[in-house]
């Protein structure tokens, strides 16, 4: 498939963009090229799409289900009891709803951890997105559950090969307080053997740190390091309660930190110290977390909140400038997962969006990236392309009405 975008703004210039297959082939004068699909880029700008670095997509079915609660009460008394009864079909429809919301706000990739792997994978395939999907691992120090989790992960690794290369399989040990030492060691060894990424939660709350000290006499990063988990293939969500030496340890090991400012604030988990972590050398990407703790999946909003929170927290208006925040929501996660996306250049994957420059939030248009970080919302996103295929045009996703109607059924189902 080929797509020609004519007369679009790129780096303050009016140009054409030619997509051949799933790659941006040409940025420049393309009047001699013919394409199967031609898009008028007038009064629009082409930008890379967002990459959501930490997510539980199917939890879209829990949006506003349990709000204004402390994290462990939220998990133990509301989230986990409800999840005990969900089916793969529930996950599929919840993940479709999440994919729809992400596409409509310009996101084409997300890093996920959740139950019923195939439910989310089916949704990603159908919606045309990219994702790194983790087989969630929670054994609560129960040997039988651990063995079942291990067998399931082995099976899912083989079964994941049925999907397109837009889906990456990874391991998802939830956290050190829900996964046994033996299971964490197994995850580290299995991931190393098969070249897999590992997605976990780390130092999310002060209680997690205190409990780790009581149980093991050391803090969470050192505990995971002793088990062999800290390495370039580990993406660690939240990382709120890190001290300086722990930041340096994560940087030395090549661990990637996933910053979720809205979820951290809503659950009062704490404040991730972006400026200090970056200075220590940690790679950082921004994610929304799931809709149960955010409660939306708009990366435009998440990037803005990350930038403003860092300025407020440090007392420095120059902290986390727009360009750095933008990179953390676009290119950073792409690099973490080996994707040539999150950037507009020839030879890159054709994952891009067109934003409407006539939208009042982007006028007068002094600095587009600053406008996208501090001013824009999802209504500014007109067209979304992923892997060379149009997922949304004129802010409409084919089939969105049916997805929304199906999503409404969750309310009555869970009430029953």
XYZ file of C-alpha atoms in Angstrom:
416
model
C 0.000 0.000 0.000
C 1.195 3.530 -0.738
C 0.046 6.836 0.727
C 0.904 10.332 -0.459
C 0.372 13.244 1.928
C 0.481 16.444 -0.094
C 1.340 19.936 1.116
C 1.785 19.130 4.801
C 3.820 21.117 7.343
C 7.036 19.478 8.530
C 9.689 21.394 10.475
C 8.012 24.712 9.517
C 8.171 23.852 5.796
C 5.426 22.797 3.407
C 6.323 19.477 1.819
C 5.008 16.082 0.728
C 5.366 12.759 2.524
C 5.310 9.498 0.563
C 4.705 6.227 2.381
C 5.558 2.992 0.625
C 4.411 -0.122 2.454
C 5.076 0.511 6.129
C 7.987 2.938 5.686
C 8.326 6.685 5.112
C 10.111 6.600 1.784
C 10.294 10.290 0.814
C 9.916 13.645 2.536
C 10.058 16.337 -0.132
C 8.661 17.072 -3.567
C 6.589 14.024 -4.565
C 4.623 15.426 -7.498
C 6.050 12.714 -9.757
C 4.900 9.912 -7.456
C 1.549 8.150 -7.642
C -0.089 6.496 -4.651
C -3.102 4.337 -3.895
C -4.274 6.875 -1.323
C -3.752 10.634 -1.458
C -4.315 12.831 1.593
C -4.594 16.598 1.447
C -2.191 17.928 4.066
C -3.300 21.552 3.792
C -3.361 23.318 7.163
C -2.018 20.207 8.844
C 1.348 19.216 10.311
C 2.892 15.762 10.330
C 4.248 14.516 13.661
C 5.349 11.192 15.143
C 2.711 9.302 17.077
C 2.822 8.769 20.832
C 4.249 5.667 22.478
C 2.526 4.844 25.784
C 5.274 3.345 27.939
C 3.203 1.777 30.758
C -0.308 0.505 30.429
C -2.946 -2.046 31.383
C -5.130 -1.549 28.328
C -8.100 -3.765 29.152
C -8.647 -1.857 32.401
C -10.582 0.600 30.258
C -13.550 -1.473 31.443
C -12.784 -0.230 34.995
C -12.737 3.473 34.205
C -14.172 5.292 37.268
C -15.082 1.941 38.848
C -13.102 2.557 42.055
C -11.754 6.058 42.592
C -10.321 8.152 45.438
C -8.711 5.223 47.251
C -5.261 4.366 48.594
C -3.279 2.020 46.313
C -3.362 -1.180 48.370
C -7.011 -0.732 49.361
C -7.755 -0.007 45.695
C -5.977 -3.198 44.602
C -7.002 -5.608 47.364
C -10.624 -4.608 47.869
C -11.712 -3.470 44.408
C -9.441 -4.229 41.452
C -8.262 -7.772 42.163
C -11.689 -9.073 43.280
C -13.252 -7.783 40.060
C -10.433 -9.144 37.912
C -10.961 -12.605 39.395
C -14.124 -12.931 37.330
C -13.086 -11.446 33.996
C -12.885 -13.495 30.815
C -10.711 -13.314 27.729
C -13.684 -11.822 25.928
C -13.922 -9.063 28.558
C -10.239 -8.302 28.060
C -10.656 -8.241 24.286
C -13.486 -5.703 24.409
C -11.797 -3.645 27.133
C -8.570 -3.539 25.132
C -10.453 -2.531 21.957
C -11.966 0.379 23.871
C -8.493 1.389 25.072
C -7.050 1.085 21.568
C -9.825 3.293 20.215
C -9.130 5.981 22.808
C -5.395 5.846 22.175
C -5.757 6.050 18.395
C -8.100 9.031 18.690
C -5.472 10.851 20.750
C -2.523 9.936 18.512
C -1.001 6.857 20.162
C 0.066 3.857 18.064
C 2.200 1.838 20.531
C 1.751 0.782 24.149
C 3.703 -1.305 26.657
C 1.192 -3.526 28.429
C 0.846 -5.997 31.267
C -2.445 -7.775 31.884
C -4.374 -11.020 32.153
C -5.627 -13.031 29.163
C -2.803 -12.223 26.748
C -4.755 -13.301 23.669
C -7.645 -10.949 24.422
C -5.365 -7.911 24.223
C -3.365 -9.332 21.314
C -6.531 -9.840 19.255
C -7.589 -6.267 19.926
C -4.191 -4.867 18.926
C -4.169 -6.887 15.711
C -7.647 -5.774 14.711
C -7.100 -2.126 15.583
C -3.790 -1.971 13.673
C -1.602 -0.744 16.539
C 1.739 -1.882 17.930
C 2.231 -3.223 21.449
C 4.612 -5.015 23.760
C 2.320 -7.381 25.643
C 3.393 -8.921 28.918
C 2.140 -12.236 30.256
C 1.272 -11.034 33.763
C 2.912 -13.071 36.525
C 1.477 -13.064 40.075
C 2.003 -16.054 42.362
C 1.807 -14.503 45.862
C 4.545 -16.950 46.995
C 2.312 -19.913 46.202
C 4.278 -22.748 44.562
C 1.304 -24.100 42.618
C 0.478 -20.680 41.234
C 4.136 -20.140 40.387
C 4.305 -23.375 38.411
C 1.069 -22.515 36.603
C 2.396 -19.057 35.721
C 5.617 -20.542 34.379
C 3.826 -23.065 32.184
C 1.484 -20.370 30.910
C 4.387 -18.057 30.015
C 6.121 -20.845 28.087
C 2.911 -21.611 26.222
C 2.193 -17.964 25.447
C 5.680 -17.425 24.062
C 4.962 -20.078 21.425
C 1.397 -18.934 20.799
C 2.424 -15.297 20.415
C 4.191 -16.193 17.168
C 0.806 -16.425 15.436
C 0.502 -12.626 15.569
C 2.109 -10.021 13.326
C 5.419 -8.351 14.121
C 3.473 -5.379 15.455
C 3.136 -7.398 18.681
C 6.120 -8.133 20.918
C 5.799 -10.812 23.599
C 7.377 -10.075 26.973
C 7.223 -11.226 30.579
C 5.187 -9.240 33.104
C 6.108 -10.083 36.710
C 3.798 -7.635 38.468
C 5.963 -6.516 41.415
C 8.289 -7.910 44.049
C 5.417 -7.970 46.593
C 3.213 -10.163 44.371
C 5.882 -12.390 42.787
C 8.065 -14.880 44.640
C 11.851 -14.776 44.609
C 11.923 -18.078 42.712
C 9.559 -16.745 40.061
C 11.534 -13.533 39.621
C 14.727 -15.530 39.117
C 12.937 -17.732 36.585
C 11.686 -14.650 34.704
C 15.209 -13.243 34.540
C 16.679 -16.490 33.230
C 13.852 -17.252 30.786
C 13.935 -13.718 29.367
C 17.700 -13.923 28.911
C 17.409 -17.304 27.189
C 14.756 -16.095 24.726
C 15.778 -12.446 24.279
C 12.627 -11.070 25.918
C 11.840 -7.759 27.585
C 10.537 -7.765 31.167
C 7.911 -5.291 32.387
C 7.387 -4.737 36.134
C 6.418 -2.207 38.804
C 9.267 -0.931 40.958
C 9.455 1.278 44.071
C 5.946 2.549 43.423
C 5.055 3.277 47.054
C 6.797 3.974 50.330
C 5.095 0.887 51.765
C 6.690 -1.297 49.087
C 10.118 -0.033 50.140
C 9.422 -0.453 53.854
C 8.091 -3.983 53.407
C 11.102 -4.943 51.293
C 13.443 -3.664 54.005
C 11.575 -5.648 56.676
C 11.555 -8.875 54.655
C 14.975 -8.792 53.007
C 16.985 -6.068 54.733
C 17.522 -4.234 51.446
C 15.539 -1.864 49.226
C 13.677 -2.969 46.040
C 16.300 -2.118 43.371
C 19.064 -3.974 45.224
C 16.720 -6.927 45.827
C 15.901 -7.209 42.108
C 19.564 -6.735 41.250
C 20.554 -9.683 43.450
C 17.998 -11.803 41.600
C 19.452 -10.797 38.226
C 16.505 -8.741 36.993
C 18.163 -5.355 36.593
C 19.339 -5.048 33.004
C 18.709 -3.320 29.659
C 15.703 -5.564 28.998
C 13.827 -4.366 32.106
C 11.219 -1.605 31.938
C 10.250 -0.493 35.444
C 7.050 1.451 36.037
C 6.739 4.339 38.505
C 10.216 4.256 40.215
C 8.922 6.846 42.656
C 10.858 5.947 45.797
C 14.409 5.800 44.459
C 17.357 7.359 46.245
C 20.417 8.699 44.435
C 22.445 5.492 44.622
C 19.496 3.494 43.303
C 19.120 5.845 40.360
C 22.794 5.356 39.590
C 22.387 1.568 39.889
C 19.450 1.527 37.459
C 21.372 3.706 35.020
C 24.434 1.467 35.271
C 22.325 -1.633 34.576
C 20.493 0.048 31.688
C 17.036 -0.255 33.292
C 14.336 1.886 31.675
C 12.073 3.982 33.945
C 8.418 4.447 33.008
C 6.925 7.661 34.388
C 3.166 7.787 35.085
C 2.534 11.200 36.658
C -1.283 11.192 36.690
C -1.583 7.751 38.264
C 1.114 8.619 40.799
C -0.769 11.744 41.823
C -4.227 10.152 41.873
C -3.127 7.258 44.097
C -0.744 9.513 46.088
C 2.059 7.054 45.388
C 4.684 9.790 45.389
C 6.674 11.926 42.958
C 9.093 10.523 40.385
C 12.167 12.776 40.317
C 12.516 13.119 36.541
C 15.335 15.677 36.515
C 17.486 13.718 38.970
C 16.818 10.386 37.268
C 17.717 11.856 33.893
C 20.904 13.394 35.310
C 21.820 9.979 36.709
C 21.616 8.584 33.183
C 18.341 6.647 33.322
C 16.343 6.343 30.106
C 12.818 7.610 30.797
C 9.557 7.262 28.894
C 6.083 8.461 29.824
C 2.994 6.264 30.147
C -0.599 6.761 31.212
C -1.012 3.603 33.333
C -4.466 2.023 33.041
C -7.796 3.825 32.830
C -8.689 2.622 36.331
C -6.031 4.884 37.837
C -5.702 7.781 35.395
C -8.636 7.799 34.122
C -7.956 8.577 30.459
C -5.307 7.364 28.036
C -4.446 10.672 26.368
C -0.685 10.976 26.031
C -1.001 14.660 25.125
C -2.405 15.298 28.582
C 0.091 12.976 30.277
C 3.092 14.716 28.727
C 1.791 18.117 29.816
C 1.205 16.933 33.367
C 4.691 15.416 33.499
C 6.257 18.709 32.408
C 4.220 20.887 34.756
C 4.639 18.562 37.720
C 8.414 18.560 37.338
C 8.533 22.356 37.195
C 6.318 22.619 40.259
C 8.209 19.952 42.191
C 11.671 21.377 41.502
C 10.684 25.047 41.636
C 12.497 25.430 38.323
C 10.464 26.637 35.311
C 13.178 25.346 32.979
C 12.869 21.746 34.236
C 11.576 19.135 31.783
C 11.191 21.510 28.812
C 8.651 20.820 26.091
C 11.135 19.163 23.722
C 12.320 16.696 26.381
C 8.771 15.929 27.513
C 7.765 15.380 23.878
C 10.678 12.988 23.318
C 9.687 11.069 26.475
C 6.216 10.493 25.057
C 7.207 9.657 21.497
C 10.705 8.484 20.612
C 11.856 7.269 24.049
C 9.653 4.166 24.297
C 10.240 3.399 20.621
C 13.968 3.225 21.297
C 13.410 1.057 24.366
C 11.599 -1.535 22.275
C 13.836 -1.379 19.222
C 11.293 0.372 17.010
C 12.345 2.775 14.276
C 9.376 4.998 15.075
C 8.567 8.033 17.173
C 10.339 10.145 14.566
C 9.521 11.599 11.145
C 12.351 10.817 8.753
C 12.965 8.873 5.583
C 13.398 5.172 6.295
C 11.460 5.307 9.565
C 8.338 3.274 10.152
C 5.220 4.965 8.832
C 3.733 5.612 12.273
C 2.608 9.220 12.159
C -0.244 11.623 12.775
C -1.573 14.738 11.157
C -2.652 17.519 13.480
C -5.088 20.237 12.466
C -3.274 23.586 12.484
C -6.630 25.362 12.238
C -7.609 24.077 15.657
C -7.821 27.058 17.986
C -5.412 25.424 20.454
C -2.632 25.489 17.846
C -3.111 29.142 16.852
C -1.164 31.405 16.313
C 1.453 28.679 16.042
C 4.710 30.068 17.432
C 6.199 26.668 18.364
C 4.375 23.493 17.334
C 5.990 21.140 19.857
C 5.347 23.583 22.701
C 1.749 23.882 21.503
C 1.392 20.092 21.467
C 2.800 19.771 24.991
C 1.131 22.699 26.720
C -1.945 23.574 24.662
C -3.239 20.734 22.493
C -5.793 18.067 23.261
C -6.942 15.002 21.357
C -9.277 17.104 19.181
C -6.190 18.468 17.433
C -5.397 15.000 16.036
C -6.985 14.574 12.613
C -5.365 11.488 11.067
C -3.389 8.568 12.497
C -1.305 6.127 10.450
C 0.428 3.046 11.846
C 2.564 0.602 9.894
C 1.579 2.399 6.705
C -2.167 1.939 7.276
C -4.693 4.668 8.051
C -6.273 3.968 11.438
C -8.135 7.256 11.755
C -9.020 10.020 9.317
C -10.919 13.223 10.038
C -10.974 12.119 13.687
C -13.062 9.024 12.921
C -12.010 5.413 13.442
C -13.928 2.842 11.390
C -16.119 0.776 13.715
C -15.805 3.103 16.690
C -19.562 3.189 17.271
C -19.726 -0.576 17.820
C -16.705 -0.509 20.157
C -18.299 2.220 22.277
C -21.645 0.403 22.401
C -19.894 -2.776 23.531
C -17.962 -0.852 26.152
C -21.177 0.425 27.731
C -22.211 -3.160 28.449
C -19.478 -3.462 31.070
C -21.364 -1.224 33.487
C -24.374 -3.495 33.656
C -22.287 -6.670 33.635
C -20.212 -5.634 36.641
C -23.231 -4.294 38.507
C -24.706 -7.780 38.291
